[in-house]
Coordinates of C-alpha atoms in Angstrom, one line a residue:
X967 CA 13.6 2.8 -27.5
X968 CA 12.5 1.8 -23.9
X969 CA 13.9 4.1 -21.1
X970 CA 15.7 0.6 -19.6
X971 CA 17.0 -0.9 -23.0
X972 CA 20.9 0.1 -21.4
X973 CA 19.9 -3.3 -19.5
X974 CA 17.0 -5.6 -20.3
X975 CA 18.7 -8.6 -18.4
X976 CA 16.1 -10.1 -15.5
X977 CA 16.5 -8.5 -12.2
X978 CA 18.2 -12.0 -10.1
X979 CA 19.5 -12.6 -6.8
X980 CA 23.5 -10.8 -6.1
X981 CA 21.5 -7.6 -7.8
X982 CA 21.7 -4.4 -5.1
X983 CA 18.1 -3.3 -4.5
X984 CA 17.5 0.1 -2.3
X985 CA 14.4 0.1 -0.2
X986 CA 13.0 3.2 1.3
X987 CA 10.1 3.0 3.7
X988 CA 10.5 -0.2 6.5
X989 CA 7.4 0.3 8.0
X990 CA 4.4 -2.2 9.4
X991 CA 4.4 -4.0 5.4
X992 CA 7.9 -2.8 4.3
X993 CA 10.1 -4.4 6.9
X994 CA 8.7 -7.7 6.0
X995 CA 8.5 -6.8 2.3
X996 CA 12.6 -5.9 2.5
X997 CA 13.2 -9.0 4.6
X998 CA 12.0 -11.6 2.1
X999 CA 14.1 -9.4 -0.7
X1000 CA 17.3 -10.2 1.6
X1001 CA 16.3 -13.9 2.0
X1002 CA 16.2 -14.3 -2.2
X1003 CA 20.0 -13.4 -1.9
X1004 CA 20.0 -9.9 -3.3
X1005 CA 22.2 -7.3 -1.9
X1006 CA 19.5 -4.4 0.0
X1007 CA 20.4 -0.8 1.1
X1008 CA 17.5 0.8 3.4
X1009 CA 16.2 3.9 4.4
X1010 CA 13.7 4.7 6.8
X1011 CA 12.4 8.2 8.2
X1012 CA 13.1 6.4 11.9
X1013 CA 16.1 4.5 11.6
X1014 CA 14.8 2.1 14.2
X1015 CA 12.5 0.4 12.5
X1016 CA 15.0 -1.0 10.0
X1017 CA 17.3 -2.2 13.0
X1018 CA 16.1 -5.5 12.5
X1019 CA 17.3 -5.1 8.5
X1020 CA 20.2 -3.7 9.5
X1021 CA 21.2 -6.3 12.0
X1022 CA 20.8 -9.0 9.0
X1023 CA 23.2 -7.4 7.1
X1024 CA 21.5 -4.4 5.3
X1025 CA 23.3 -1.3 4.8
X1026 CA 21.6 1.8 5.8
X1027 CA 21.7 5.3 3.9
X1028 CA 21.2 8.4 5.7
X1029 CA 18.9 9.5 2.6
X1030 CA 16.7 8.4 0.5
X1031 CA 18.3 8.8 -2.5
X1032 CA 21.4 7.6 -1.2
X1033 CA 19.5 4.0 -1.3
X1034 CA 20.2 4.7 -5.4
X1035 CA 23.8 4.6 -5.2
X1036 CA 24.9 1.7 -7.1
X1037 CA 21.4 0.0 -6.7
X1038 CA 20.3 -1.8 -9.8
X1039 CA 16.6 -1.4 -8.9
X1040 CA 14.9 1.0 -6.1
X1041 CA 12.0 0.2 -4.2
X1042 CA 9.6 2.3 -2.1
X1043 CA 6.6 2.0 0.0
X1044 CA 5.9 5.5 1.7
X1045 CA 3.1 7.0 3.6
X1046 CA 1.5 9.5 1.5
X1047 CA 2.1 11.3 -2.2
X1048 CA 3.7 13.8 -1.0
X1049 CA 6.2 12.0 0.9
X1050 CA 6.6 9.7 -2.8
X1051 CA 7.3 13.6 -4.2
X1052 CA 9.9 14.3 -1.6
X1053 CA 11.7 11.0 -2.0
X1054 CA 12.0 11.5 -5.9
X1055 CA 11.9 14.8 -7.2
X1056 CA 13.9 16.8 -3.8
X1057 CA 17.4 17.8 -4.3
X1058 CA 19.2 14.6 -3.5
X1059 CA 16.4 12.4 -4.3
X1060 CA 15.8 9.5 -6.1
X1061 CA 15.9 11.2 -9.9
X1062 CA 19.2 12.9 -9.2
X1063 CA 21.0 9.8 -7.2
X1064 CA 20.1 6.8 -9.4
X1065 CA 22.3 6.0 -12.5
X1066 CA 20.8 5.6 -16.3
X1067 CA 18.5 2.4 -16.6
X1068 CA 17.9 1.6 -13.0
X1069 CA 14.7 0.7 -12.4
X1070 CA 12.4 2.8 -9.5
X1071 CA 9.4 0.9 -8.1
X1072 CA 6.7 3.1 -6.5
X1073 CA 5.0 0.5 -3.8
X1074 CA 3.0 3.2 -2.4
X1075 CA -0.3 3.6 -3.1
X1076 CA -0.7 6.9 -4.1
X1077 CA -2.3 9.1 -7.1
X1078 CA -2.4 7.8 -10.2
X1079 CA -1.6 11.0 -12.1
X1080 CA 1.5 11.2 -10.2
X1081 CA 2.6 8.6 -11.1
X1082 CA 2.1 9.6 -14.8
X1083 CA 4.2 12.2 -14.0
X1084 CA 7.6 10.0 -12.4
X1085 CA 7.2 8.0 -15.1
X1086 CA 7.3 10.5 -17.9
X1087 CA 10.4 12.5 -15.6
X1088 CA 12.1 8.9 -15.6
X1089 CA 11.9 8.5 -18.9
X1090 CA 13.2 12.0 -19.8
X1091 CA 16.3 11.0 -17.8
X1092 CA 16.3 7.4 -19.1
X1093 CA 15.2 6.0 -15.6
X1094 CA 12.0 3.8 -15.8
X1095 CA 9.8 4.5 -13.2
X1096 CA 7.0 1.8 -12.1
X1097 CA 4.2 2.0 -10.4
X1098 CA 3.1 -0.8 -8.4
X1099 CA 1.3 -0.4 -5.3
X1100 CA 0.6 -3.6 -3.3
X1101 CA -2.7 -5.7 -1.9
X1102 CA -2.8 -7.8 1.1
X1103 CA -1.9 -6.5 4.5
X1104 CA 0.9 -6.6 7.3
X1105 CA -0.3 -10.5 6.9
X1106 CA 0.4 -10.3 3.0
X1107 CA 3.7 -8.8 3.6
X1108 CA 4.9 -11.0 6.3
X1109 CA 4.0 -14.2 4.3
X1110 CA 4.9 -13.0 1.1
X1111 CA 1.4 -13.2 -0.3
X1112 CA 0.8 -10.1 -1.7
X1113 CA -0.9 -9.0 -4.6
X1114 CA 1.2 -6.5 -6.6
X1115 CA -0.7 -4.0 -9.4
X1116 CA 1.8 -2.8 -12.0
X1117 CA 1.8 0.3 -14.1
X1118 CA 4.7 1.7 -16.7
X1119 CA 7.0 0.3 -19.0
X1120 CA 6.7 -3.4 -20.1
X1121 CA 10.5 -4.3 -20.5
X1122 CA 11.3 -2.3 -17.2
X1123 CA 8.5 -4.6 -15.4
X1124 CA 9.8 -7.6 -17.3
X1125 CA 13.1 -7.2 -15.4
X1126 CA 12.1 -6.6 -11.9
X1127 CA 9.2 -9.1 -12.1
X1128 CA 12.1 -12.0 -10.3
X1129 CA 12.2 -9.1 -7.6
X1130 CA 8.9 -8.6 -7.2
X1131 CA 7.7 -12.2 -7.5
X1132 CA 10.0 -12.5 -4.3
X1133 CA 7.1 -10.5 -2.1
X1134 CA 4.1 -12.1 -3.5
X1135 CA 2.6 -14.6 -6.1
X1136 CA 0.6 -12.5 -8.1
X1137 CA 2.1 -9.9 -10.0
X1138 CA 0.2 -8.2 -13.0
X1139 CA 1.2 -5.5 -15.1
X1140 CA -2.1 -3.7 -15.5
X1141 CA -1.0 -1.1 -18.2
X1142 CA 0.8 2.3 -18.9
X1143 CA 2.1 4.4 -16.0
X1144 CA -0.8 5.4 -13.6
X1145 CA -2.4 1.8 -14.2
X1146 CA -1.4 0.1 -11.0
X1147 CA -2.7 3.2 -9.0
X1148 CA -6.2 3.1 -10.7
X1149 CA -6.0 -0.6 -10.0
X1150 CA -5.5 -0.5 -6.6
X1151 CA -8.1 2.1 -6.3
X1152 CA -10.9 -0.3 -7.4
X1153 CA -9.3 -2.9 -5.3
X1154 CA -9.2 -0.3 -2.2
X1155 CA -13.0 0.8 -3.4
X1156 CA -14.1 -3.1 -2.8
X1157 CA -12.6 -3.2 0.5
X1158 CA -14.5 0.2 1.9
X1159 CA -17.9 -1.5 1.0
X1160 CA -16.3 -5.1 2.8
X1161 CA -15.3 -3.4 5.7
X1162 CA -19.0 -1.7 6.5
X1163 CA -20.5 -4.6 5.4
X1164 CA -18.3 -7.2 8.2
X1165 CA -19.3 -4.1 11.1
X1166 CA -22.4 -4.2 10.4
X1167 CA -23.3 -7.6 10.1
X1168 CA -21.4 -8.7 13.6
X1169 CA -23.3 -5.2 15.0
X1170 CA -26.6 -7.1 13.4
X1171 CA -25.3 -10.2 14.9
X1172 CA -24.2 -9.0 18.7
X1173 CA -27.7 -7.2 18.8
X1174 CA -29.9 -10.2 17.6
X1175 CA -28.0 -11.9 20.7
X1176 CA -26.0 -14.2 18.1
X1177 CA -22.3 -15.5 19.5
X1178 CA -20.2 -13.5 16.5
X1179 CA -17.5 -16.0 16.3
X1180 CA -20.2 -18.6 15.8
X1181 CA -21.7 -16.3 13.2
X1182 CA -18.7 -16.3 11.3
X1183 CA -18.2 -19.8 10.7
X1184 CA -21.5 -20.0 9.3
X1185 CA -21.5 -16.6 6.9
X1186 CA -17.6 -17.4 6.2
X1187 CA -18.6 -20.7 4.4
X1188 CA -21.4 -19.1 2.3
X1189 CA -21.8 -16.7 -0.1
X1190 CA -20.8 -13.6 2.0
X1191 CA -17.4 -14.9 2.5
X1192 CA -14.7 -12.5 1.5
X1193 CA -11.2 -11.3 3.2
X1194 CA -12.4 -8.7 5.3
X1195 CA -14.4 -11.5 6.8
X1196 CA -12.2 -14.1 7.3
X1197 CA -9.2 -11.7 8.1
X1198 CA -10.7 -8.9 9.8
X1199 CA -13.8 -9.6 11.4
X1200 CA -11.5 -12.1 14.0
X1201 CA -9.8 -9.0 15.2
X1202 CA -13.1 -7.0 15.3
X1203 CA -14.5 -9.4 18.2
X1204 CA -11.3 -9.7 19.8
X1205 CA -10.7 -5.9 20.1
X1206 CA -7.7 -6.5 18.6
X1207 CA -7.3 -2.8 16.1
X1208 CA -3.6 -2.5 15.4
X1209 CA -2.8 -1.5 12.5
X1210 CA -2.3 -4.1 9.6
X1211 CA -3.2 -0.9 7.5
X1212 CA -3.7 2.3 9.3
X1213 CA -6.8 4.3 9.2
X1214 CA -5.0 7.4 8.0
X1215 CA -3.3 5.2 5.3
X1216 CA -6.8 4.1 4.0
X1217 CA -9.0 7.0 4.5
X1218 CA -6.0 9.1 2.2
X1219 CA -6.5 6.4 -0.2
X1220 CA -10.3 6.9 -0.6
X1221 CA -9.9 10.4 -0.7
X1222 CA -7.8 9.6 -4.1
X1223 CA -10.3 7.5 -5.6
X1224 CA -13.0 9.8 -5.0
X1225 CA -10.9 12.4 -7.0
X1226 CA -9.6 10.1 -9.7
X1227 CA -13.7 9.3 -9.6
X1228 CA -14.6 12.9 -10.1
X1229 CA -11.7 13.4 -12.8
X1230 CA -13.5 10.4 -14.5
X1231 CA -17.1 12.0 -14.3
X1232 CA -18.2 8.5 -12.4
X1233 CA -20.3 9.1 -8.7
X1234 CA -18.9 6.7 -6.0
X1235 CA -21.8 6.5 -3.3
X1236 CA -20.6 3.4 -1.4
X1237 CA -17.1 4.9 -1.5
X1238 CA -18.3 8.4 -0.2
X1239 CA -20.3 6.7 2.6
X1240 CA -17.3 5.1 3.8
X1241 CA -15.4 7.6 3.5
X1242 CA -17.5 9.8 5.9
X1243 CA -17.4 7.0 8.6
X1244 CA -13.6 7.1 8.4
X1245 CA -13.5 10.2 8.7
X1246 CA -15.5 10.3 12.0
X1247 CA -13.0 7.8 13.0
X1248 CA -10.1 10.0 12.2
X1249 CA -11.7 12.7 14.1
X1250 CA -12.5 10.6 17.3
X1251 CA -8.5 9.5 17.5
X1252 CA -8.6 6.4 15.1
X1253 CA -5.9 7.4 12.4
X1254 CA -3.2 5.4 13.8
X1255 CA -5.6 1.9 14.4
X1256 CA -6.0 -0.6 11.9
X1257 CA -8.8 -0.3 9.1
X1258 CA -10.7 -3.0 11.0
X1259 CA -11.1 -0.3 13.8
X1260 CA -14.5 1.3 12.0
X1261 CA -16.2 -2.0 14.1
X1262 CA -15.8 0.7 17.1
X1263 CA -18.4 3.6 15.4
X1264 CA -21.0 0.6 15.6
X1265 CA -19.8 -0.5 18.6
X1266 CA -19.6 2.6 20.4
X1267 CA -22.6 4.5 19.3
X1268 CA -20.5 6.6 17.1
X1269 CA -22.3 7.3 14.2
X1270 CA -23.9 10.6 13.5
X1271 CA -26.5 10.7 11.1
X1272 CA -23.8 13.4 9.5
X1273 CA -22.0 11.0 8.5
X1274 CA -24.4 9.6 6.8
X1275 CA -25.4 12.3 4.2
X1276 CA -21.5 13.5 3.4

């Protein structure tokens, strides 16, 4: 019997949904959940960035698991896996605050074999756990455009999908629990080759004497085009590198797929290559810029020949 047969009925707007983690994409991400009419309880590390929540009519919870009380479905979006193991396993966390059959939605991207573990904890306590980590930016999350990878139990996903159909068109359940994870690993995997493919081609460009911006309306209408491009590459000729995703968001991510990568006996070069450049950036102060920010090793003169042979 599935962990959320207690209550299979769709997830629809009057439900109460507790959200922890109102950062740069879950603020926005909370906000179009309040605007579908369901009733939201928030937590956030710094209470101030869900003022804006709050002020709309939020409730706030000093915990994180205190989000669970009465919530009929629990959503997070966190910084790192250890901060998704502190929210749910902790004393007071998620596990020990939410009642039989709500559902708890993991929007961080994190490991995939942790979340094989919540899920199988969930299900031990009749709590379905999903993972479902998201695609698509502080623009994604502000336009409700994202792209949202699902792992875990089908009839649990079959409920919340009205909830999570509110923050984004495309929502896919990819497989067992772990799924979305892997999932957003190749999808994060694509976007490290993008992003040193879009610096290096305006580097190419700027040093061939080329007008970038012109460059780009050429290169986005062919064959090259892509979302790093059309997104990203804007902000890398404006100067403009806060964070839609932050460095230290992304280069932790790599740094899971190259170990998921290794636990699969695959070899990521591309991936390892970037993740060396990212990490130069980390080191020279970038972790708190935007991904796009990695245009500044090639603009800079940044790049060590190190970095090349990690």
């Amino acid at each position: 019997m599935s962990a959320d047969s207690t209550n299979s009925r769709p997830l629809e707007p009057g439900a109460t949904v507790g959200f922890v983690g109102t950062g740069v994409m879950g603020a926005s991400m909370a906000g179009h959940i309040m605007d579908a009419g369901y009733g939201l309880v928030v937590h956030n590390r710094t209470m101030s960035r869900a003022s804006g929540l709050i002020d709309r009519g939020a409730r706030w919870s000093d915990t994180p698991g205190g989000v669970a009380d009465g919530a009929d479905a629990v959503i997070t979006i966190v910084g790192f896996p250890a901060d998704v193991e502190q929210v749910y396993l902790e004393a007071g966390g998620l596990f020990e605050r939410a009642r039989r059959g709500t559902v708890l939605i993991d929007m961080t991207t994190s490991s995939p074999a942790l979340a094989v573990r919540l899920a199988a904890e969930g299900q031990a306590r009749g709590i379905p756990v999903l993972d479902a980590p998201v695609s698509g930016g502080d623009v994604g999350a502000r336009e409700a455009r994202l792209t949202i990878m699902a792992g875990g139990d089908a009839p649990a996903f079959s409920r919340v999908l009205p909830l999570l159909e509110v923050m984004g068109p495309n929502v896919i359940l990819q497989g067992p629990a772990g799924s979305g994870q892997h999932t957003k690993m190749a999808n994060q995997i694509a976007i490290a080759a993008s992003m040193i493919g879009a610096s290096e081609a305006l580097t190419y460009a700027i040093a061939a004497g080329l007008d970038p911006g012109t460059v780009l309306r050429s290169v986005t209408a062919g064959s090259a085009a892509s979302w790093t491009l059309n997104n990203l590459a804007p902000r890398m000729i404006a100067g403009d590198f806060g964070p839609g995703f932050y460095v230290k968001h992304f280069l932790k991510d790599m740094r899971i797929a190259l170990d998921s990568a290794y636990e699969l006996g695959i070899e990521l070069p591309g991936l390892a290559l970037a993740e060396g450049l990212y990490a130069t950036l980390s080191e020279t102060g970038g972790d708190d810029l935007g991904t796009q920010s990695l245009f500044t090793l090639y603009r800079d003169g940044l790049i060590r020949r190190g970095d090349l042979e990690r």
